[in-house]
Short mmCIF file of C-alpha atoms and ligand atoms in Angstrom, two decimals:
data_model
loop_
_atom_site.label_atom_id
_atom_site.label_comp_id
_atom_site.label_asym_id
_atom_site.label_seq_id
_atom_site.Cartn_x
_atom_site.Cartn_y
_atom_site.Cartn_z
CA UNK A 19 -71.13 17.01 -28.96
CA UNK A 20 -70.99 15.34 -25.55
CA UNK A 21 -69.36 16.85 -22.91
CA UNK A 22 -68.61 15.22 -18.86
CA UNK A 23 -69.94 16.22 -15.61
CA UNK A 24 -67.59 15.05 -12.19
CA UNK A 25 -68.52 15.88 -9.50
CA UNK A 26 -65.13 15.66 -7.55
CA UNK A 27 -64.01 14.26 -3.96
CA UNK A 28 -64.80 10.56 -4.17
CA UNK A 29 -62.06 8.49 -3.84
CA UNK A 30 -61.29 6.05 -6.37
CA UNK A 31 -61.80 2.11 -5.50
CA UNK A 32 -61.64 -0.88 -7.41
CA UNK A 33 -59.94 -2.94 -9.89
CA UNK A 34 -59.86 -1.75 -13.95
CA UNK A 35 -59.41 -3.54 -17.16
CA UNK A 36 -57.37 -1.64 -19.86
CA UNK A 37 -58.06 -2.34 -23.29
CA UNK A 38 -55.53 -2.77 -26.31
CA UNK A 39 -52.85 -0.10 -27.28
CA UNK A 40 -54.33 2.39 -29.88
CA UNK A 41 -50.36 3.19 -30.88
CA UNK A 42 -49.88 -0.82 -31.11
CA UNK A 43 -53.83 -0.92 -33.51
CA UNK A 44 -53.71 1.55 -35.87
CA UNK A 45 -49.84 0.84 -37.57
CA UNK A 46 -51.05 -2.56 -36.89
CA UNK A 47 -54.14 -2.48 -38.90
CA UNK A 48 -52.11 -0.45 -41.83
CA UNK A 49 -49.77 -3.49 -41.64
CA UNK A 50 -52.37 -5.60 -42.48
CA UNK A 51 -52.25 -3.96 -46.29
CA UNK A 52 -48.78 -5.95 -46.86
CA UNK A 53 -50.90 -9.18 -47.46
CA UNK A 54 -53.45 -10.77 -49.36
CA UNK A 55 -55.28 -12.66 -46.57
CA UNK A 56 -57.11 -11.70 -44.00
CA UNK A 57 -55.85 -11.30 -40.60
CA UNK A 58 -57.45 -10.77 -37.47
CA UNK A 59 -56.40 -8.25 -34.61
CA UNK A 60 -57.98 -9.29 -31.22
CA UNK A 61 -59.86 -7.40 -28.89
CA UNK A 62 -59.08 -4.01 -31.28
CA UNK A 63 -60.83 -1.30 -28.93
CA UNK A 64 -63.38 0.76 -29.78
CA UNK A 65 -61.83 4.37 -30.09
CA UNK A 66 -62.69 6.98 -32.57
CA UNK A 67 -59.24 6.49 -33.78
CA UNK A 68 -59.65 2.83 -34.26
CA UNK A 69 -62.56 3.74 -37.13
CA UNK A 70 -60.42 6.47 -38.60
CA UNK A 71 -58.13 3.54 -39.45
CA UNK A 72 -61.22 2.18 -40.86
CA UNK A 73 -63.23 4.61 -42.44
CA UNK A 74 -59.37 4.88 -44.11
CA UNK A 75 -58.22 0.66 -44.87
CA UNK A 76 -61.43 0.30 -47.23
CA UNK A 77 -60.57 4.15 -49.58
CA UNK A 78 -57.33 1.37 -49.99
CA UNK A 79 -59.17 -1.77 -51.15
CA UNK A 80 -60.02 -3.36 -47.97
CA UNK A 81 -61.97 -5.19 -46.44
CA UNK A 82 -63.07 -4.56 -43.11
CA UNK A 83 -65.31 -6.06 -40.22
CA UNK A 84 -65.99 -5.67 -36.46
CA UNK A 85 -66.93 -8.62 -34.77
CA UNK A 86 -69.05 -9.80 -31.58
CA UNK A 87 -66.12 -10.48 -29.69
CA UNK A 88 -64.64 -7.31 -30.76
CA UNK A 89 -61.73 -8.24 -32.82
CA UNK A 90 -61.58 -6.66 -36.69
CA UNK A 91 -60.69 -8.85 -39.40
CA UNK A 92 -59.25 -7.71 -42.24
CA UNK A 93 -59.01 -8.72 -45.94
CA UNK A 94 -57.48 -6.89 -48.92
CA UNK A 95 -59.36 -7.14 -52.45
CA UNK A 96 -58.45 -4.13 -53.72
CA UNK A 97 -54.99 -3.10 -54.60
CA UNK A 98 -55.03 -0.80 -56.93
CA UNK A 99 -56.48 2.26 -54.77
CA UNK A 100 -53.74 4.30 -53.33
CA UNK A 101 -54.86 7.37 -51.98
CA UNK A 102 -55.54 8.74 -48.65
CA UNK A 103 -57.51 11.22 -48.55
CA UNK A 104 -57.20 14.90 -46.89
CA UNK A 105 -60.27 14.99 -44.94
CA UNK A 106 -59.45 11.62 -42.86
CA UNK A 107 -55.94 11.71 -42.30
CA UNK A 108 -56.61 15.18 -41.07
CA UNK A 109 -58.56 13.96 -38.22
CA UNK A 110 -55.44 11.68 -37.12
CA UNK A 111 -51.60 12.64 -37.53
CA UNK A 112 -51.29 8.04 -37.23
CA UNK A 113 -52.96 8.12 -40.57
CA UNK A 114 -49.60 8.76 -42.27
CA UNK A 115 -49.12 5.21 -41.27
CA UNK A 116 -50.30 3.41 -44.13
CA UNK A 117 -47.48 4.84 -46.87
CA UNK A 118 -44.87 2.84 -45.79
CA UNK A 119 -46.76 -0.46 -45.52
CA UNK A 120 -48.69 0.98 -49.02
CA UNK A 121 -45.00 2.15 -50.68
CA UNK A 122 -43.72 -1.01 -49.59
CA UNK A 123 -46.92 -3.50 -51.51
CA UNK A 124 -48.08 -1.52 -54.05
CA UNK A 125 -45.18 0.75 -54.33
CA UNK A 126 -46.62 3.95 -54.80
CA UNK A 127 -49.28 6.24 -52.78
CA UNK A 128 -50.83 9.35 -51.95
CA UNK A 129 -51.55 9.92 -48.85
CA UNK A 130 -52.94 13.08 -47.89
CA UNK A 131 -49.47 14.95 -45.70
CA UNK A 132 -50.72 15.43 -42.09
CA UNK A 133 -49.72 18.73 -41.02
CA UNK A 134 -49.08 20.42 -37.30
CA UNK A 135 -51.12 19.88 -34.18
CA UNK A 136 -52.24 21.50 -31.61
CA UNK A 137 -49.22 20.68 -29.94
CA UNK A 138 -46.99 22.68 -32.13
CA UNK A 139 -45.10 20.96 -35.10
CA UNK A 140 -45.79 17.70 -36.23
CA UNK A 141 -43.06 16.72 -38.92
CA UNK A 142 -42.00 13.86 -40.89
CA UNK A 143 -38.99 14.64 -42.29
CA UNK A 144 -37.64 11.25 -40.35
CA UNK A 145 -39.93 9.21 -42.12
CA UNK A 146 -39.41 10.82 -45.69
CA UNK A 147 -35.53 10.02 -45.16
CA UNK A 148 -35.79 6.54 -44.23
CA UNK A 149 -37.76 5.78 -46.95
CA UNK A 150 -36.15 7.99 -49.52
CA UNK A 151 -33.49 5.25 -48.00
CA UNK A 152 -34.48 2.44 -49.36
CA UNK A 153 -35.38 4.08 -52.78
CA UNK A 154 -38.81 5.74 -52.89
CA UNK A 155 -38.50 8.78 -54.66
CA UNK A 156 -41.07 10.77 -52.68
CA UNK A 157 -42.54 14.42 -53.02
CA UNK A 158 -45.04 16.90 -52.23
CA UNK A 159 -48.19 17.26 -54.54
CA UNK A 160 -51.49 19.33 -53.89
CA UNK A 161 -50.73 19.05 -49.47
CA UNK A 162 -49.93 15.18 -50.86
CA UNK A 163 -46.73 12.57 -50.01
CA UNK A 164 -46.76 11.12 -53.41
CA UNK A 165 -44.62 7.67 -52.97
CA UNK A 166 -42.97 5.75 -56.30
CA UNK A 167 -40.65 3.14 -55.50
CA UNK A 168 -39.17 0.85 -58.67
CA UNK A 169 -37.71 -1.23 -56.40
CA UNK A 170 -37.37 -1.33 -52.70
CA UNK A 171 -33.91 -2.41 -51.90
CA UNK A 172 -32.71 -2.68 -48.15
CA UNK A 173 -30.45 0.37 -46.71
CA UNK A 174 -28.06 1.59 -43.63
CA UNK A 175 -29.95 4.18 -42.03
CA UNK A 176 -29.53 6.83 -39.02
CA UNK A 177 -33.03 7.33 -37.29
CA UNK A 178 -32.46 9.87 -35.04
CA UNK A 179 -33.69 13.40 -34.58
CA UNK A 180 -33.41 16.54 -32.64
CA UNK A 181 -35.84 14.98 -30.18
CA UNK A 182 -34.58 11.42 -30.63
CA UNK A 183 -36.15 8.56 -32.35
CA UNK A 184 -39.51 8.80 -34.67
CA UNK A 185 -42.22 6.44 -33.51
CA UNK A 186 -45.03 6.27 -36.42
CA UNK A 187 -41.34 6.70 -38.60
CA UNK A 188 -39.55 3.79 -37.44
CA UNK A 189 -42.96 2.48 -38.08
CA UNK A 190 -43.44 3.72 -41.17
CA UNK A 191 -39.83 2.90 -42.56
CA UNK A 192 -39.93 -0.97 -40.73
CA UNK A 193 -43.42 -1.87 -42.78
CA UNK A 194 -41.41 -0.78 -45.67
CA UNK A 195 -38.56 -2.18 -45.50
CA UNK A 196 -40.07 -6.24 -44.98
CA UNK A 197 -40.60 -6.77 -48.10
CA UNK A 198 -37.31 -4.60 -49.83
CA UNK A 199 -34.26 -6.85 -50.86
CA UNK A 200 -31.57 -7.26 -49.01
CA UNK A 201 -30.71 -6.40 -45.28
CA UNK A 202 -32.32 -2.79 -43.61
CA UNK A 203 -31.24 -1.68 -40.71
CA UNK A 204 -32.67 0.84 -38.54
CA UNK A 205 -30.66 2.50 -36.45
CA UNK A 206 -32.27 4.66 -33.69
CA UNK A 207 -35.21 2.60 -34.25
CA UNK A 208 -37.95 3.90 -31.82
CA UNK A 209 -38.22 0.95 -28.49
CA UNK A 210 -41.82 1.61 -27.44
CA UNK A 211 -43.64 -1.22 -26.12
CA UNK A 212 -46.52 -0.58 -29.39
CA UNK A 213 -43.34 -0.47 -32.46
CA UNK A 214 -42.18 -4.24 -30.42
CA UNK A 215 -45.15 -5.20 -31.53
CA UNK A 216 -46.13 -4.00 -35.07
CA UNK A 217 -42.45 -5.75 -35.64
CA UNK A 218 -43.99 -8.88 -33.52
CA UNK A 219 -47.19 -8.63 -35.47
CA UNK A 220 -45.32 -8.56 -38.97
CA UNK A 221 -43.15 -11.45 -37.40
CA UNK A 222 -45.82 -12.87 -36.78
CA UNK A 223 -46.68 -12.36 -40.86
CA UNK A 224 -43.92 -14.27 -41.96
CA UNK A 225 -41.12 -11.06 -41.74
CA UNK A 226 -37.45 -11.75 -40.55
CA UNK A 227 -37.30 -8.76 -38.68
CA UNK A 228 -34.19 -8.76 -35.23
CA UNK A 229 -33.62 -6.31 -32.12
CA UNK A 230 -36.99 -6.40 -31.48
CA UNK A 231 -36.90 -3.61 -28.95
CA UNK A 232 -33.35 -2.47 -29.05
CA UNK A 233 -32.14 1.07 -31.22
CA UNK A 234 -30.88 -1.42 -33.29
CA UNK A 235 -34.13 -3.04 -36.00
CA UNK A 236 -32.33 -5.51 -38.48
CA UNK A 237 -34.81 -6.38 -41.92
CA UNK A 238 -34.13 -9.39 -43.92
CA UNK A 239 -36.82 -8.50 -46.61
CA UNK A 240 -39.23 -11.41 -47.66
CA UNK A 241 -40.80 -11.60 -51.07
CA UNK A 242 -44.48 -11.96 -49.41
CA UNK A 243 -45.85 -12.36 -46.13
CA UNK A 244 -49.44 -13.56 -44.91
CA UNK A 245 -52.08 -13.57 -43.29
CA UNK A 246 -51.45 -13.31 -39.30
CA UNK A 247 -53.70 -13.50 -35.48
CA UNK A 248 -52.67 -10.99 -33.65
CA UNK A 249 -53.65 -9.49 -29.98
CA UNK A 250 -51.89 -6.02 -28.81
CA UNK A 251 -49.93 -5.56 -26.25
CA UNK A 252 -52.71 -3.75 -23.30
CA UNK A 253 -52.62 0.25 -23.38
CA UNK A 254 -49.85 1.25 -21.08
CA UNK A 255 -50.97 5.10 -21.17
CA UNK A 256 -54.16 3.91 -20.89
CA UNK A 257 -52.87 2.41 -17.49
CA UNK A 258 -51.25 5.49 -16.46
CA UNK A 259 -53.82 7.21 -16.44
CA UNK A 260 -56.09 5.06 -14.23
CA UNK A 261 -52.78 4.72 -11.39
CA UNK A 262 -52.57 8.60 -11.70
CA UNK A 263 -56.43 8.58 -11.11
CA UNK A 264 -55.86 6.32 -7.98
CA UNK A 265 -53.42 8.46 -6.47
CA UNK A 266 -55.31 11.70 -7.29
CA UNK A 267 -58.10 11.00 -5.31
CA UNK A 268 -56.25 9.73 -2.84
CA UNK A 269 -57.72 6.28 -3.86
CA UNK A 270 -56.77 2.32 -3.57
CA UNK A 271 -57.31 1.10 -7.31
CA UNK A 272 -55.47 -2.46 -9.23
CA UNK A 273 -54.94 -1.78 -12.82
CA UNK A 274 -55.71 -5.89 -14.69
CA UNK A 275 -54.55 -6.93 -18.33
CA UNK A 276 -51.65 -4.80 -18.23
CA UNK A 277 -47.79 -4.78 -18.51
CA UNK A 278 -46.35 -3.91 -15.00
CA UNK A 279 -42.93 -4.15 -17.46
CA UNK A 280 -43.93 -0.93 -19.56
CA UNK A 281 -44.99 0.95 -16.91
CA UNK A 282 -41.64 1.34 -15.38
CA UNK A 283 -40.49 4.97 -15.23
CA UNK A 284 -44.55 5.65 -14.26
CA UNK A 285 -44.26 3.57 -11.22
CA UNK A 286 -41.06 4.87 -10.40
CA UNK A 287 -42.56 8.62 -10.36
CA UNK A 288 -45.75 8.08 -8.26
CA UNK A 289 -43.56 6.63 -5.99
CA UNK A 290 -41.39 9.26 -5.59
CA UNK A 291 -45.16 11.40 -4.55
CA UNK A 292 -45.86 9.34 -2.17
CA UNK A 293 -47.62 6.50 -3.63
CA UNK A 294 -47.43 2.97 -2.28
CA UNK A 295 -47.39 -0.44 -5.61
CA UNK A 296 -47.56 -3.35 -5.47
CA UNK A 297 -47.14 -5.16 -9.57
CA UNK A 298 -48.07 -8.66 -10.40
CA UNK A 299 -47.83 -10.59 -13.60
CA UNK A 300 -50.40 -8.54 -15.09
CA UNK A 301 -51.93 -6.15 -13.24
CA UNK A 302 -50.26 -2.76 -11.05
CA UNK A 303 -51.97 -1.47 -8.08
CA UNK A 304 -51.71 1.88 -6.43
CA UNK A 305 -52.96 3.64 -3.32
CA UNK A 306 -52.38 6.51 -1.40
CA UNK A 307 -53.20 7.94 1.79
CA UNK A 308 -50.79 10.58 2.72
CA UNK A 309 -50.02 13.79 1.42
CA UNK A 310 -48.81 13.84 -1.73
CA UNK A 311 -44.77 15.39 -2.82
CA UNK A 312 -43.30 17.62 -5.42
CA UNK A 313 -41.33 15.70 -8.11
CA UNK A 314 -40.19 16.69 -11.53
CA UNK A 315 -40.55 14.44 -14.57
CA UNK A 316 -38.53 14.51 -18.20
CA UNK A 317 -40.54 13.16 -20.63
CA UNK A 318 -38.04 11.04 -22.79
CA UNK A 319 -38.36 8.13 -25.29
CA UNK A 320 -39.76 4.93 -23.99
CA UNK A 321 -38.06 3.96 -21.76
CA UNK A 322 -38.07 7.04 -20.70
CA UNK A 323 -41.24 8.66 -18.19
CA UNK A 324 -43.68 9.17 -21.21
CA UNK A 325 -45.07 12.00 -23.22
CA UNK A 326 -48.44 10.51 -23.36
CA UNK A 327 -48.60 10.85 -19.32
CA UNK A 328 -46.99 14.18 -19.08
CA UNK A 329 -50.68 16.21 -18.85
CA UNK A 330 -51.89 13.86 -16.41
CA UNK A 331 -48.71 13.33 -14.01
CA UNK A 332 -49.41 17.61 -14.05
CA UNK A 333 -53.01 17.35 -13.21
CA UNK A 334 -51.02 15.15 -9.72
CA UNK A 335 -48.82 17.39 -9.26
CA UNK A 336 -50.85 20.11 -9.49
CA UNK A 337 -51.79 19.23 -5.60
CA UNK A 338 -48.44 17.80 -4.29
CA UNK A 339 -46.71 19.50 -1.29
CA UNK A 340 -43.56 21.88 -2.64
CA UNK A 341 -42.01 22.83 -7.01
CA UNK A 342 -41.97 20.78 -9.10
CA UNK A 343 -40.77 20.90 -12.57
CA UNK A 344 -42.15 19.93 -15.82
CA UNK A 345 -39.77 19.26 -18.59
CA UNK A 346 -41.31 18.31 -21.67
CA UNK A 347 -38.38 16.60 -24.15
CA UNK A 348 -40.26 14.82 -27.11
CA UNK A 349 -42.75 18.02 -27.38
CA UNK A 350 -41.96 21.33 -26.32
CA UNK A 351 -45.34 22.66 -26.50
CA UNK A 352 -46.93 20.70 -25.40
CA UNK A 353 -48.46 22.28 -22.57
CA UNK A 354 -52.13 23.11 -23.22
CA UNK A 355 -53.43 21.92 -20.33
CA UNK A 356 -51.91 24.16 -18.00
CA UNK A 357 -54.19 27.17 -18.29
CA UNK A 358 -57.03 25.00 -18.37
CA UNK A 359 -55.48 23.27 -15.02
CA UNK A 360 -55.45 27.27 -13.91
CA UNK A 361 -59.45 27.64 -13.97
CA UNK A 362 -59.57 25.32 -11.52
CA UNK A 363 -56.77 26.75 -9.46
CA UNK A 364 -54.01 25.11 -10.06
CA UNK A 365 -50.37 27.43 -9.92
CA UNK A 366 -48.30 26.57 -13.15
CA UNK A 367 -46.12 28.51 -14.66
CA UNK A 368 -44.79 27.67 -18.41
CA UNK A 369 -40.94 28.74 -19.43
CA UNK A 370 -40.34 27.23 -22.96
CA UNK A 371 -40.31 23.13 -22.17
CA UNK A 372 -40.81 23.70 -18.97
CA UNK A 373 -43.42 23.80 -16.54
CA UNK A 374 -42.85 24.58 -12.75
CA UNK A 375 -46.38 23.64 -10.55
CA UNK A 376 -46.13 25.08 -6.79
CA UNK A 377 -48.78 22.97 -5.09
CA UNK A 378 -51.84 24.25 -4.64
CA UNK A 379 -54.15 23.16 -0.95
CA UNK A 380 -57.51 21.82 -3.55
CA UNK A 381 -58.71 22.65 -7.32
CA UNK A 382 -61.41 24.48 -7.68
CA UNK A 383 -64.60 22.63 -10.73
CA UNK A 384 -64.64 24.75 -13.49
CA UNK A 385 -65.77 24.33 -16.92
CA UNK A 386 -63.02 23.74 -18.61
CA UNK A 387 -62.16 23.10 -22.57
CA UNK A 388 -59.90 19.59 -23.88
CA UNK A 389 -58.03 20.41 -26.63
CA UNK A 390 -56.51 17.32 -27.36
CA UNK A 391 -56.46 13.95 -25.65
CA UNK A 392 -54.28 13.27 -22.36
CA UNK A 393 -55.03 17.31 -22.00
CA UNK A 394 -58.99 15.40 -21.45
CA UNK A 395 -57.61 13.18 -19.81
CA UNK A 396 -55.86 15.52 -17.24
CA UNK A 397 -58.77 17.37 -16.80
CA UNK A 398 -60.56 14.35 -16.12
CA UNK A 399 -58.49 13.81 -13.67
CA UNK A 400 -58.25 16.64 -11.45
CA UNK A 401 -62.65 17.23 -11.96
CA UNK A 402 -61.82 13.79 -10.10
CA UNK A 403 -60.53 15.75 -7.17
CA UNK A 404 -61.98 19.06 -7.48
CA UNK A 405 -63.82 20.81 -4.74
CA UNK A 406 -67.36 21.10 -6.83
CA UNK A 407 -68.44 20.28 -10.25
CA UNK A 408 -66.19 20.23 -13.63
CA UNK A 409 -67.19 20.23 -17.01
CA UNK A 410 -65.47 19.04 -19.59
CA UNK A 411 -66.25 20.26 -22.83
CA UNK A 412 -65.41 18.71 -26.54
CA UNK A 413 -64.73 15.11 -24.94
CA UNK A 414 -64.94 13.79 -28.82
CA UNK A 415 -60.64 13.82 -27.80
CA UNK A 416 -60.89 12.20 -25.19
CA UNK A 417 -62.75 9.41 -27.49
CA UNK A 418 -60.14 9.05 -29.49
CA UNK A 419 -58.03 7.26 -27.28
CA UNK A 420 -60.20 6.19 -24.01
CA UNK A 421 -62.77 3.82 -24.50
CA UNK A 422 -65.76 4.42 -21.97
CA UNK A 423 -63.50 6.30 -19.31
CA UNK A 424 -66.44 7.39 -17.23
CA UNK A 425 -68.32 3.90 -17.01
CA UNK A 426 -64.74 2.83 -15.98
CA UNK A 427 -64.28 5.20 -13.95
CA UNK A 428 -67.41 4.94 -12.66
CA UNK A 429 -67.37 1.70 -11.49
CA UNK A 430 -64.29 2.96 -9.04
CA UNK A 431 -66.42 5.35 -7.60
CA UNK A 432 -66.46 8.56 -9.50
CA UNK A 433 -69.89 11.35 -9.85
CA UNK A 434 -69.21 11.76 -13.74
CA UNK A 435 -71.94 10.94 -16.20
CA UNK A 436 -72.10 12.66 -19.90
CA UNK A 437 -74.25 14.85 -21.18
CA UNK A 438 -74.74 16.11 -24.52
CA UNK A 439 -73.53 19.28 -24.79
CA UNK A 440 -76.18 21.83 -25.63
CA UNK A 441 -73.55 25.17 -25.98
CA UNK A 442 -71.52 22.94 -28.59
CA UNK A 443 -67.96 23.92 -28.59
N1 LIG B 10 -39.47 13.92 -35.26
C1 LIG B 10 -39.00 14.89 -36.03
N2 LIG B 10 -39.04 14.39 -37.49
C2 LIG B 10 -40.04 13.49 -38.05
C3 LIG B 10 -40.54 12.42 -36.76
C4 LIG B 10 -40.38 13.29 -35.39
O1 LIG B 10 -38.76 15.70 -36.02
O2 LIG B 10 -40.11 13.23 -38.44
C5 LIG B 10 -39.77 14.85 -33.78
C6 LIG B 10 -41.40 15.08 -33.04
O3 LIG B 10 -42.03 16.14 -33.95
C7 LIG B 10 -41.30 14.92 -31.83
C8 LIG B 10 -40.61 14.38 -31.24
O4 LIG B 10 -39.69 13.99 -32.54
O5 LIG B 10 -40.79 16.10 -31.36
C9 LIG B 10 -41.64 11.97 -31.24
O6 LIG B 10 -42.37 12.37 -32.10
P1 LIG B 10 -42.45 10.63 -33.01
O7 LIG B 10 -42.32 10.80 -34.58
O8 LIG B 10 -42.20 10.04 -31.98
O9 LIG B 10 -43.51 11.14 -32.73
P2 LIG B 10 -45.25 10.01 -33.55
O10 LIG B 10 -44.64 8.43 -34.16
O11 LIG B 10 -45.86 11.30 -34.74
C10 LIG B 10 -46.84 8.91 -31.73
C11 LIG B 10 -47.97 8.38 -30.75
C12 LIG B 10 -47.48 9.82 -30.09
C13 LIG B 10 -46.42 10.14 -29.25
C14 LIG B 10 -45.82 9.90 -30.08
C15 LIG B 10 -44.36 10.17 -28.80
C16 LIG B 10 -48.79 7.37 -32.57
C17 LIG B 10 -50.15 7.01 -33.54
N3 LIG B 10 -48.49 8.12 -31.91
O12 LIG B 10 -46.51 9.57 -32.28
O13 LIG B 10 -49.22 9.12 -29.19
O14 LIG B 10 -46.84 11.31 -27.87
O15 LIG B 10 -45.47 9.08 -30.48
O16 LIG B 10 -43.83 8.88 -28.07
O17 LIG B 10 -48.68 6.28 -32.43
C18 LIG B 10 -50.96 10.45 -28.43
O18 LIG B 10 -51.67 9.09 -28.18
O19 LIG B 10 -51.53 10.64 -27.31
C19 LIG B 10 -50.30 10.87 -28.87
C20 LIG B 10 -50.39 12.15 -29.51
#
């Protein structure tokens, strides 16, 4: 197992490029189950989670090949297999995205029930509700969701839950509905850029999806889909993480190959804490000279502030003058980073789904334990500015969603290296 060793105190400067979005690529790869024709996903990032999907798809009869240029070529060679096994699904919740396309195309599926995760319960009741509305019979047997559909027929449904829309739930229902008979309306559909991207990929495959990017998706079922070549959108969470890296180190970083329009809520909050932001068609520059000011953040479904940047932004707020309130409205328990940041001298108090962050003069480097992907990123960011050395253990979490993060940060001047962690977990 590896760890990242960071010597804090360098202001990051320069340009960094972000890859294509993990949360687009995963459902898009799952969508290749919907056709027997070859598909090509261009510039797919080399992430652990993508690797997991590339192990699940062959178990479902899909040949997958990674080309030297980074693209992934897929082709369905056998449509009999329908089981996504526990061993693979348990390592990545997004594996549940194969449920919709399996039932859409093969009319049956056996997918391990994903279970909870370190940041609390992660139900899939809305996925199941939407699929049932399309006529899918669903049951839970031996830890598996067992799905069968004689006929899939379009339906109108409301997919909102207590915390708003569901991202992968919308993806699953959308992928089943594209091959259903008739018209489907998904009300309260997720509007995240990654869902828009999946919808565009499906359209490139011959699907008829209208209302992309709005809370009402209208899907006119078609008989067949064909192959497609597609480049997913840039990763707005990776981009946001580098912008926060510039802000926290008092640096000046230009994030290239990103989409500023996907980052509006993040840009607005960076300005609120005292950063200067410039944007171009496909880049965002973040620079900070003065002190950081406290600011509140509230996570919300897109286009609100993303929960996937809450931990990183909290690391930033630990050094702001004043008191900031972080309100987590998507995952009320997504605060594992709080205790580790406290080991670095941060002053944070948790009250249910709120964290109250009182700015501190400086952070102090420490050995810390990463518990999930975005929490690990927050600890790395804190390490970049902390006095002395920070060791972030269990970095396999970070490798799930950031490609070569230490190389990209080192290119911006950070003193960071990857080492084997002899103490293991
Ligand atoms: N929810 C339900 N019922 C459901 C589904 C969701 O109540 O059937 C609740 C959840 O418990 C949560 C809220 O609805 O409170 C939103 O959950 P959502 O279903 O949107 O989350 P997800 O699809 O499981 C995706 C991303 C996450 C990201 C969330 C929120 C992928 C593969 N994962 O998860 O990304 O945090 O949307 O934006 O797209 C990450 O990349 O680090 C990550 C965790």
